[in-house]
Amino acid sequence: MARYTRLLCIFAVLVLLTAACGGDDNGDTAEETEETTGSATNTEPADTTPTPVVEETMALTSGENANFHEEENVAAEDSVEVELDDNYFEPTILTGQAGQEITLELFNEGGNIHNFSIADQNIDQDLEEGGNEEVEVQFPESGAVTFFCKYHQELGMRGELKVA
Ligand SMILES: [Cu+2]
């Protein structure tokens, strides 16, 4: 609701400006910026939605590279959906509390078999194309732990559980 009110205000200002400038043709610049709640480390500009094709890579806390598809704060959650696709995890970065346990609902939406592994937690879960599985994971006491697809990690199919 606050956002809607803000849009109205911006629109009103634009109308005033347009009138003051004698009908300048700038009425189409009112595209609103996306709200980016809870992702202070987001390196993107305001708008993150329409960039599906180009693979953006990032360095995980471990120094390994990952194909980056979103960061999500799950500190208040008992479970969260994680998409496995060709070849990335979305969200790629899950931030949570130290020692937090959480259920990951894994969905393979890609065209290949994929896998979710965390070496330190003895997790090695395959997912057939179209498959879904649940795994219980735990955030570390500090820093981050890497998860990966054992078939495609060299292609950047990695992510991490990071303590906020
Ligand atoms: Cu994979």
Short mmCIF file of N, CA and C and ligand atoms in Angstrom, two decimals:
data_model
loop_
_atom_site.label_atom_id
_atom_site.label_comp_id
_atom_site.label_asym_id
_atom_site.label_seq_id
_atom_site.Cartn_x
_atom_site.Cartn_y
_atom_site.Cartn_z
N MET A 1 0.81 -1.20 0.00
CA MET A 1 0.00 0.00 0.00
C MET A 1 0.85 1.26 0.00
N ALA A 2 1.95 1.22 0.80
CA ALA A 2 2.85 2.37 0.83
C ALA A 2 3.48 2.59 -0.54
N ARG A 3 3.76 1.48 -1.19
CA ARG A 3 4.39 1.56 -2.50
C ARG A 3 3.44 2.20 -3.50
N TYR A 4 2.18 1.82 -3.39
CA TYR A 4 1.18 2.35 -4.30
C TYR A 4 1.04 3.85 -4.09
N THR A 5 1.04 4.23 -2.82
CA THR A 5 0.95 5.66 -2.52
C THR A 5 2.13 6.40 -3.10
N ARG A 6 3.31 5.78 -2.99
CA ARG A 6 4.52 6.40 -3.51
C ARG A 6 4.43 6.56 -5.03
N LEU A 7 3.90 5.56 -5.67
CA LEU A 7 3.72 5.64 -7.12
C LEU A 7 2.81 6.81 -7.48
N LEU A 8 1.74 6.95 -6.71
CA LEU A 8 0.82 8.05 -6.97
C LEU A 8 1.53 9.39 -6.83
N CYS A 9 2.37 9.50 -5.78
CA CYS A 9 3.11 10.73 -5.55
C CYS A 9 4.03 11.01 -6.73
N ILE A 10 4.75 9.98 -7.15
CA ILE A 10 5.67 10.16 -8.27
C ILE A 10 4.91 10.58 -9.52
N PHE A 11 3.79 9.95 -9.72
CA PHE A 11 2.97 10.28 -10.88
C PHE A 11 2.51 11.73 -10.81
N ALA A 12 2.07 12.14 -9.61
CA ALA A 12 1.61 13.52 -9.43
C ALA A 12 2.74 14.49 -9.72
N VAL A 13 3.93 14.21 -9.24
CA VAL A 13 5.08 15.09 -9.48
C VAL A 13 5.37 15.17 -10.97
N LEU A 14 5.32 14.03 -11.62
CA LEU A 14 5.59 14.01 -13.06
C LEU A 14 4.57 14.87 -13.81
N VAL A 15 3.32 14.75 -13.41
CA VAL A 15 2.28 15.53 -14.07
C VAL A 15 2.57 17.01 -13.89
N LEU A 16 2.93 17.40 -12.66
CA LEU A 16 3.24 18.80 -12.39
C LEU A 16 4.42 19.26 -13.23
N LEU A 17 5.47 18.44 -13.24
CA LEU A 17 6.65 18.80 -14.01
C LEU A 17 6.31 18.95 -15.48
N THR A 18 5.54 18.00 -15.97
CA THR A 18 5.17 18.04 -17.37
C THR A 18 4.39 19.31 -17.69
N ALA A 19 3.47 19.66 -16.80
CA ALA A 19 2.69 20.87 -17.00
C ALA A 19 3.60 22.10 -16.96
N ALA A 20 4.51 22.13 -16.00
CA ALA A 20 5.39 23.27 -15.83
C ALA A 20 6.29 23.46 -17.04
N CYS A 21 6.69 22.37 -17.66
CA CYS A 21 7.60 22.46 -18.79
C CYS A 21 6.84 22.65 -20.10
N GLY A 22 5.60 22.88 -20.02
CA GLY A 22 4.83 23.11 -21.23
C GLY A 22 4.65 21.86 -22.06
N GLY A 23 4.39 20.74 -21.42
CA GLY A 23 4.07 19.54 -22.16
C GLY A 23 5.26 18.79 -22.72
N ASP A 24 6.36 18.83 -22.00
CA ASP A 24 7.51 18.03 -22.41
C ASP A 24 7.13 16.54 -22.50
N ASP A 25 7.72 15.85 -23.40
CA ASP A 25 7.31 14.46 -23.64
C ASP A 25 8.10 13.48 -22.78
N ASN A 26 8.00 13.62 -21.48
CA ASN A 26 8.72 12.69 -20.60
C ASN A 26 7.77 11.94 -19.69
N GLY A 27 6.56 11.76 -20.11
CA GLY A 27 5.58 11.09 -19.26
C GLY A 27 5.80 9.59 -19.14
N ASP A 28 6.68 9.03 -19.92
CA ASP A 28 6.86 7.57 -19.90
C ASP A 28 8.00 7.12 -19.01
N THR A 29 8.54 8.01 -18.23
CA THR A 29 9.70 7.63 -17.41
C THR A 29 9.30 7.18 -16.02
N ALA A 30 8.04 6.86 -15.82
CA ALA A 30 7.57 6.54 -14.49
C ALA A 30 7.71 5.06 -14.13
N GLU A 31 8.49 4.32 -14.88
CA GLU A 31 8.75 2.93 -14.52
C GLU A 31 9.32 2.87 -13.11
N GLU A 32 8.64 2.15 -12.25
CA GLU A 32 9.05 2.19 -10.85
C GLU A 32 10.23 1.24 -10.62
N THR A 33 11.05 1.60 -9.65
CA THR A 33 12.17 0.73 -9.29
C THR A 33 11.64 -0.41 -8.44
N GLU A 34 12.23 -1.59 -8.63
CA GLU A 34 11.84 -2.75 -7.85
C GLU A 34 12.33 -2.60 -6.41
N GLU A 35 11.54 -3.10 -5.50
CA GLU A 35 12.01 -3.12 -4.12
C GLU A 35 12.94 -4.30 -3.93
N THR A 36 14.04 -4.04 -3.25
CA THR A 36 15.01 -5.11 -3.04
C THR A 36 15.17 -5.35 -1.54
N THR A 37 14.11 -5.85 -0.96
CA THR A 37 14.13 -6.08 0.48
C THR A 37 15.07 -7.22 0.85
N GLY A 38 15.81 -7.01 1.88
CA GLY A 38 16.60 -8.09 2.47
C GLY A 38 17.78 -8.55 1.65
N SER A 39 18.27 -7.77 0.73
CA SER A 39 19.44 -8.21 -0.02
C SER A 39 20.39 -7.03 -0.18
N ALA A 40 20.97 -6.65 0.91
CA ALA A 40 21.85 -5.49 0.91
C ALA A 40 23.09 -5.74 0.07
N THR A 41 23.45 -7.01 -0.12
CA THR A 41 24.66 -7.32 -0.89
C THR A 41 24.37 -7.48 -2.37
N ASN A 42 23.14 -7.29 -2.75
CA ASN A 42 22.77 -7.41 -4.16
C ASN A 42 23.60 -6.43 -5.00
N THR A 43 24.31 -6.95 -5.97
CA THR A 43 25.16 -6.10 -6.80
C THR A 43 24.42 -5.56 -8.01
N GLU A 44 23.22 -6.08 -8.25
CA GLU A 44 22.44 -5.61 -9.39
C GLU A 44 21.94 -4.19 -9.12
N PRO A 45 21.68 -3.44 -10.17
CA PRO A 45 20.91 -2.21 -9.99
C PRO A 45 19.50 -2.56 -9.54
N ALA A 46 18.61 -1.62 -9.60
CA ALA A 46 17.29 -1.83 -9.01
C ALA A 46 16.52 -2.98 -9.66
N ASP A 47 16.66 -3.18 -10.93
CA ASP A 47 15.77 -4.09 -11.65
C ASP A 47 16.45 -5.42 -11.91
N THR A 48 15.94 -6.52 -11.32
CA THR A 48 16.61 -7.81 -11.44
C THR A 48 15.82 -8.81 -12.26
N THR A 49 14.62 -8.49 -12.68
CA THR A 49 13.79 -9.53 -13.30
C THR A 49 14.18 -9.94 -14.72
N PRO A 50 14.37 -9.06 -15.68
CA PRO A 50 14.41 -9.54 -17.06
C PRO A 50 15.81 -9.85 -17.59
N THR A 51 16.59 -10.67 -16.92
CA THR A 51 17.90 -11.04 -17.44
C THR A 51 18.12 -12.54 -17.35
N PRO A 52 17.36 -13.34 -18.07
CA PRO A 52 17.40 -14.78 -17.90
C PRO A 52 18.56 -15.49 -18.60
N VAL A 53 19.03 -15.02 -19.70
CA VAL A 53 19.90 -15.84 -20.54
C VAL A 53 21.37 -15.76 -20.15
N VAL A 54 21.87 -14.58 -19.95
CA VAL A 54 23.30 -14.43 -19.66
C VAL A 54 23.61 -14.99 -18.28
N GLU A 55 24.57 -15.89 -18.20
CA GLU A 55 24.92 -16.53 -16.94
C GLU A 55 25.85 -15.63 -16.15
N GLU A 56 25.38 -15.20 -14.99
CA GLU A 56 26.18 -14.33 -14.14
C GLU A 56 26.90 -15.19 -13.10
N THR A 57 28.20 -15.11 -13.07
CA THR A 57 28.93 -15.92 -12.10
C THR A 57 29.42 -15.06 -10.95
N MET A 58 29.62 -15.72 -9.82
CA MET A 58 30.10 -15.02 -8.63
C MET A 58 31.04 -15.95 -7.87
N ALA A 59 31.81 -15.38 -6.97
CA ALA A 59 32.68 -16.19 -6.11
C ALA A 59 31.97 -16.46 -4.80
N LEU A 60 31.88 -17.74 -4.45
CA LEU A 60 31.33 -18.09 -3.15
C LEU A 60 32.34 -17.77 -2.05
N THR A 61 31.88 -17.89 -0.80
CA THR A 61 32.77 -17.66 0.33
C THR A 61 33.99 -18.57 0.25
N SER A 62 33.79 -19.77 -0.26
CA SER A 62 34.89 -20.75 -0.39
C SER A 62 35.89 -20.37 -1.47
N GLY A 63 35.53 -19.40 -2.32
CA GLY A 63 36.38 -19.04 -3.44
C GLY A 63 36.00 -19.74 -4.73
N GLU A 64 35.16 -20.79 -4.62
CA GLU A 64 34.69 -21.47 -5.83
C GLU A 64 33.69 -20.58 -6.56
N ASN A 65 33.57 -20.78 -7.87
CA ASN A 65 32.63 -19.95 -8.62
C ASN A 65 31.25 -20.61 -8.68
N ALA A 66 30.25 -19.78 -8.87
CA ALA A 66 28.87 -20.27 -8.96
C ALA A 66 28.11 -19.42 -9.96
N ASN A 67 27.21 -20.07 -10.69
CA ASN A 67 26.26 -19.34 -11.53
C ASN A 67 25.21 -18.74 -10.62
N PHE A 68 25.10 -17.42 -10.63
CA PHE A 68 24.28 -16.75 -9.62
C PHE A 68 22.84 -16.53 -10.08
N HIS A 69 21.91 -17.07 -9.30
CA HIS A 69 20.48 -16.87 -9.55
C HIS A 69 19.77 -16.59 -8.23
N GLU A 70 19.91 -15.40 -7.75
CA GLU A 70 19.15 -14.93 -6.58
C GLU A 70 19.81 -15.33 -5.26
N GLU A 71 19.53 -14.45 -4.29
CA GLU A 71 19.90 -14.69 -2.90
C GLU A 71 18.63 -14.57 -2.09
N GLU A 72 18.46 -15.45 -1.09
CA GLU A 72 17.23 -15.38 -0.30
C GLU A 72 17.55 -15.51 1.17
N ASN A 73 16.94 -14.64 1.97
CA ASN A 73 17.09 -14.72 3.41
C ASN A 73 16.01 -15.65 3.96
N VAL A 74 16.43 -16.77 4.57
CA VAL A 74 15.49 -17.77 5.05
C VAL A 74 15.59 -17.93 6.57
N ALA A 75 16.09 -16.90 7.23
CA ALA A 75 16.33 -16.98 8.68
C ALA A 75 15.06 -17.28 9.46
N ALA A 76 13.90 -16.89 8.93
CA ALA A 76 12.65 -17.10 9.65
C ALA A 76 11.87 -18.30 9.10
N GLU A 77 12.48 -19.11 8.24
CA GLU A 77 11.76 -20.18 7.56
C GLU A 77 12.13 -21.56 8.10
N ASP A 78 11.15 -22.48 8.04
CA ASP A 78 11.41 -23.88 8.35
C ASP A 78 11.75 -24.67 7.09
N SER A 79 11.28 -24.16 5.94
CA SER A 79 11.55 -24.83 4.68
C SER A 79 11.56 -23.79 3.56
N VAL A 80 12.21 -24.16 2.48
CA VAL A 80 12.29 -23.25 1.34
C VAL A 80 12.44 -24.09 0.07
N GLU A 81 11.84 -23.59 -1.00
CA GLU A 81 11.98 -24.27 -2.29
C GLU A 81 13.27 -23.85 -2.97
N VAL A 82 13.97 -24.83 -3.51
CA VAL A 82 15.19 -24.56 -4.28
C VAL A 82 15.05 -25.24 -5.63
N GLU A 83 15.21 -24.46 -6.68
CA GLU A 83 15.13 -24.99 -8.04
C GLU A 83 16.51 -25.41 -8.49
N LEU A 84 16.57 -26.60 -9.10
CA LEU A 84 17.79 -27.04 -9.76
C LEU A 84 17.52 -26.98 -11.26
N ASP A 85 18.42 -26.34 -11.99
CA ASP A 85 18.18 -26.20 -13.42
C ASP A 85 19.53 -26.34 -14.13
N ASP A 86 19.55 -26.12 -15.44
CA ASP A 86 20.75 -26.33 -16.26
C ASP A 86 21.57 -25.06 -16.39
N ASN A 87 22.60 -24.80 -15.68
CA ASN A 87 23.17 -25.59 -14.58
C ASN A 87 23.38 -24.68 -13.39
N TYR A 88 22.36 -24.52 -12.61
CA TYR A 88 22.43 -23.60 -11.47
C TYR A 88 21.40 -23.98 -10.42
N PHE A 89 21.59 -23.41 -9.25
CA PHE A 89 20.60 -23.48 -8.17
C PHE A 89 19.94 -22.11 -8.03
N GLU A 90 18.64 -22.09 -7.79
CA GLU A 90 17.94 -20.84 -7.52
C GLU A 90 16.99 -21.02 -6.35
N PRO A 91 17.19 -20.28 -5.25
CA PRO A 91 18.24 -19.29 -5.05
C PRO A 91 19.62 -19.95 -4.90
N THR A 92 20.62 -19.19 -5.26
CA THR A 92 22.00 -19.68 -5.19
C THR A 92 22.58 -19.49 -3.79
N ILE A 93 22.22 -18.36 -3.18
CA ILE A 93 22.71 -18.06 -1.84
C ILE A 93 21.52 -18.05 -0.88
N LEU A 94 21.61 -18.90 0.14
CA LEU A 94 20.61 -18.88 1.20
C LEU A 94 21.28 -18.31 2.44
N THR A 95 20.72 -17.24 2.98
CA THR A 95 21.27 -16.70 4.22
C THR A 95 20.35 -17.07 5.37
N GLY A 96 20.95 -17.44 6.50
CA GLY A 96 20.18 -17.88 7.65
C GLY A 96 20.94 -17.65 8.94
N GLN A 97 20.41 -18.25 10.01
CA GLN A 97 21.01 -18.07 11.33
C GLN A 97 22.07 -19.14 11.59
N ALA A 98 22.99 -18.82 12.47
CA ALA A 98 24.03 -19.77 12.85
C ALA A 98 23.38 -21.05 13.39
N GLY A 99 23.74 -22.17 12.80
CA GLY A 99 23.24 -23.46 13.28
C GLY A 99 21.81 -23.78 12.90
N GLN A 100 21.16 -22.91 12.17
CA GLN A 100 19.75 -23.13 11.80
C GLN A 100 19.58 -24.38 10.95
N GLU A 101 18.54 -25.16 11.29
CA GLU A 101 18.19 -26.32 10.48
C GLU A 101 17.00 -25.95 9.60
N ILE A 102 17.03 -26.42 8.37
CA ILE A 102 15.96 -26.05 7.43
C ILE A 102 15.78 -27.18 6.42
N THR A 103 14.53 -27.35 5.98
CA THR A 103 14.23 -28.33 4.94
C THR A 103 14.28 -27.64 3.58
N LEU A 104 15.04 -28.20 2.67
CA LEU A 104 15.07 -27.69 1.31
C LEU A 104 14.19 -28.58 0.44
N GLU A 105 13.21 -27.97 -0.19
CA GLU A 105 12.35 -28.69 -1.13
C GLU A 105 12.96 -28.50 -2.52
N LEU A 106 13.60 -29.55 -2.99
CA LEU A 106 14.37 -29.47 -4.23
C LEU A 106 13.49 -29.85 -5.42
N PHE A 107 13.54 -29.05 -6.45
CA PHE A 107 12.81 -29.34 -7.69
C PHE A 107 13.77 -29.28 -8.87
N ASN A 108 13.87 -30.36 -9.62
CA ASN A 108 14.70 -30.35 -10.82
C ASN A 108 13.86 -29.90 -12.01
N GLU A 109 14.07 -28.67 -12.43
CA GLU A 109 13.32 -28.12 -13.56
C GLU A 109 14.16 -28.08 -14.82
N GLY A 110 15.31 -28.73 -14.79
CA GLY A 110 16.18 -28.76 -15.94
C GLY A 110 15.91 -29.94 -16.85
N GLY A 111 16.76 -30.10 -17.84
CA GLY A 111 16.61 -31.18 -18.80
C GLY A 111 17.60 -32.30 -18.60
N ASN A 112 18.21 -32.35 -17.42
CA ASN A 112 19.20 -33.38 -17.10
C ASN A 112 18.98 -33.84 -15.67
N ILE A 113 19.62 -34.97 -15.35
CA ILE A 113 19.71 -35.32 -13.94
C ILE A 113 20.56 -34.25 -13.25
N HIS A 114 20.16 -33.88 -12.03
CA HIS A 114 20.97 -32.99 -11.21
C HIS A 114 21.11 -33.60 -9.81
N ASN A 115 21.81 -32.90 -8.97
CA ASN A 115 22.19 -33.48 -7.69
C ASN A 115 22.40 -32.36 -6.68
N PHE A 116 22.08 -32.65 -5.44
CA PHE A 116 22.35 -31.69 -4.36
C PHE A 116 23.25 -32.36 -3.35
N SER A 117 24.43 -31.84 -3.17
CA SER A 117 25.39 -32.43 -2.25
C SER A 117 25.96 -31.39 -1.30
N ILE A 118 26.13 -31.80 -0.03
CA ILE A 118 26.95 -31.04 0.92
C ILE A 118 27.89 -32.06 1.55
N ALA A 119 29.16 -31.93 1.23
CA ALA A 119 30.12 -32.95 1.62
C ALA A 119 30.16 -33.14 3.14
N ASP A 120 30.19 -32.04 3.89
CA ASP A 120 30.35 -32.12 5.34
C ASP A 120 29.12 -32.68 6.05
N GLN A 121 27.98 -32.70 5.36
CA GLN A 121 26.74 -33.14 6.02
C GLN A 121 26.23 -34.46 5.43
N ASN A 122 27.10 -35.15 4.72
CA ASN A 122 26.76 -36.44 4.14
C ASN A 122 25.48 -36.40 3.31
N ILE A 123 25.30 -35.32 2.60
CA ILE A 123 24.13 -35.19 1.73
C ILE A 123 24.59 -35.37 0.29
N ASP A 124 23.93 -36.30 -0.41
CA ASP A 124 24.25 -36.60 -1.81
C ASP A 124 22.95 -37.09 -2.44
N GLN A 125 22.14 -36.14 -2.91
CA GLN A 125 20.78 -36.44 -3.36
C GLN A 125 20.64 -36.21 -4.86
N ASP A 126 20.41 -37.28 -5.60
CA ASP A 126 20.15 -37.15 -7.04
C ASP A 126 18.69 -36.77 -7.28
N LEU A 127 18.46 -36.03 -8.36
CA LEU A 127 17.09 -35.74 -8.80
C LEU A 127 17.00 -35.97 -10.30
N GLU A 128 16.12 -36.87 -10.67
CA GLU A 128 15.86 -37.07 -12.09
C GLU A 128 15.19 -35.84 -12.68
N GLU A 129 15.23 -35.72 -13.98
CA GLU A 129 14.52 -34.63 -14.66
C GLU A 129 13.05 -34.61 -14.21
N GLY A 130 12.61 -33.45 -13.76
CA GLY A 130 11.23 -33.33 -13.27
C GLY A 130 11.02 -33.82 -11.85
N GLY A 131 12.08 -34.28 -11.22
CA GLY A 131 11.94 -34.86 -9.90
C GLY A 131 11.96 -33.85 -8.78
N ASN A 132 11.45 -34.26 -7.61
CA ASN A 132 11.59 -33.42 -6.42
C ASN A 132 11.90 -34.28 -5.20
N GLU A 133 12.69 -33.74 -4.32
CA GLU A 133 13.14 -34.42 -3.11
C GLU A 133 13.29 -33.39 -2.01
N GLU A 134 13.25 -33.86 -0.76
CA GLU A 134 13.52 -32.97 0.36
C GLU A 134 14.81 -33.40 1.04
N VAL A 135 15.58 -32.42 1.45
CA VAL A 135 16.78 -32.70 2.25
C VAL A 135 16.79 -31.76 3.45
N GLU A 136 17.32 -32.27 4.55
CA GLU A 136 17.48 -31.46 5.76
C GLU A 136 18.93 -30.98 5.80
N VAL A 137 19.09 -29.67 5.92
CA VAL A 137 20.45 -29.13 5.96
C VAL A 137 20.59 -28.24 7.19
N GLN A 138 21.81 -27.90 7.50
CA GLN A 138 22.06 -27.04 8.66
C GLN A 138 23.06 -25.96 8.28
N PHE A 139 22.74 -24.74 8.68
CA PHE A 139 23.68 -23.64 8.48
C PHE A 139 24.87 -23.83 9.42
N PRO A 140 26.04 -23.36 8.99
CA PRO A 140 27.23 -23.47 9.85
C PRO A 140 27.12 -22.48 11.02
N GLU A 141 28.04 -22.59 11.96
CA GLU A 141 28.05 -21.67 13.10
C GLU A 141 28.52 -20.28 12.67
N SER A 142 29.33 -20.25 11.63
CA SER A 142 29.75 -18.96 11.07
C SER A 142 30.18 -19.20 9.63
N GLY A 143 30.31 -18.14 8.90
CA GLY A 143 30.77 -18.26 7.52
C GLY A 143 29.75 -18.92 6.63
N ALA A 144 30.20 -19.83 5.79
CA ALA A 144 29.30 -20.43 4.81
C ALA A 144 29.72 -21.87 4.51
N VAL A 145 28.75 -22.66 4.04
CA VAL A 145 29.04 -24.01 3.57
C VAL A 145 28.54 -24.11 2.13
N THR A 146 29.35 -24.73 1.29
CA THR A 146 29.02 -24.84 -0.13
C THR A 146 28.13 -26.06 -0.38
N PHE A 147 27.10 -25.88 -1.21
CA PHE A 147 26.40 -27.04 -1.77
C PHE A 147 26.64 -27.05 -3.28
N PHE A 148 26.49 -28.23 -3.87
CA PHE A 148 26.86 -28.35 -5.28
C PHE A 148 26.14 -29.52 -5.92
N CYS A 149 26.05 -29.49 -7.25
CA CYS A 149 25.63 -30.64 -8.04
C CYS A 149 26.88 -31.40 -8.43
N LYS A 150 26.96 -32.67 -8.05
CA LYS A 150 28.21 -33.39 -8.28
C LYS A 150 28.47 -33.66 -9.77
N TYR A 151 27.43 -33.51 -10.58
CA TYR A 151 27.61 -33.73 -12.01
C TYR A 151 28.05 -32.46 -12.75
N HIS A 152 27.67 -31.30 -12.24
CA HIS A 152 27.88 -30.06 -12.98
C HIS A 152 28.58 -28.98 -12.18
N GLN A 153 29.23 -29.34 -11.09
CA GLN A 153 29.84 -28.27 -10.28
C GLN A 153 30.96 -27.56 -11.03
N GLU A 154 31.61 -28.28 -11.94
CA GLU A 154 32.68 -27.62 -12.70
C GLU A 154 32.11 -26.58 -13.68
N LEU A 155 30.82 -26.67 -13.95
CA LEU A 155 30.16 -25.68 -14.80
C LEU A 155 29.57 -24.53 -13.97
N GLY A 156 29.85 -24.55 -12.67
CA GLY A 156 29.36 -23.47 -11.81
C GLY A 156 28.06 -23.78 -11.10
N MET A 157 27.64 -25.05 -11.11
CA MET A 157 26.40 -25.41 -10.43
C MET A 157 26.70 -25.63 -8.94
N ARG A 158 26.76 -24.50 -8.26
CA ARG A 158 27.08 -24.46 -6.83
C ARG A 158 26.25 -23.37 -6.18
N GLY A 159 26.23 -23.42 -4.85
CA GLY A 159 25.62 -22.35 -4.07
C GLY A 159 26.12 -22.48 -2.65
N GLU A 160 25.56 -21.66 -1.74
CA GLU A 160 26.03 -21.78 -0.36
C GLU A 160 24.95 -21.41 0.64
N LEU A 161 25.11 -22.00 1.84
CA LEU A 161 24.33 -21.62 3.01
C LEU A 161 25.22 -20.68 3.80
N LYS A 162 24.75 -19.46 3.95
CA LYS A 162 25.62 -18.44 4.53
C LYS A 162 24.98 -17.87 5.79
N VAL A 163 25.76 -17.72 6.83
CA VAL A 163 25.26 -17.11 8.06
C VAL A 163 25.27 -15.60 7.89
N ALA A 164 24.10 -15.01 8.13
CA ALA A 164 23.96 -13.56 7.89
C ALA A 164 24.83 -12.75 8.84
CU CU B 1 23.54 -30.67 -12.24
#
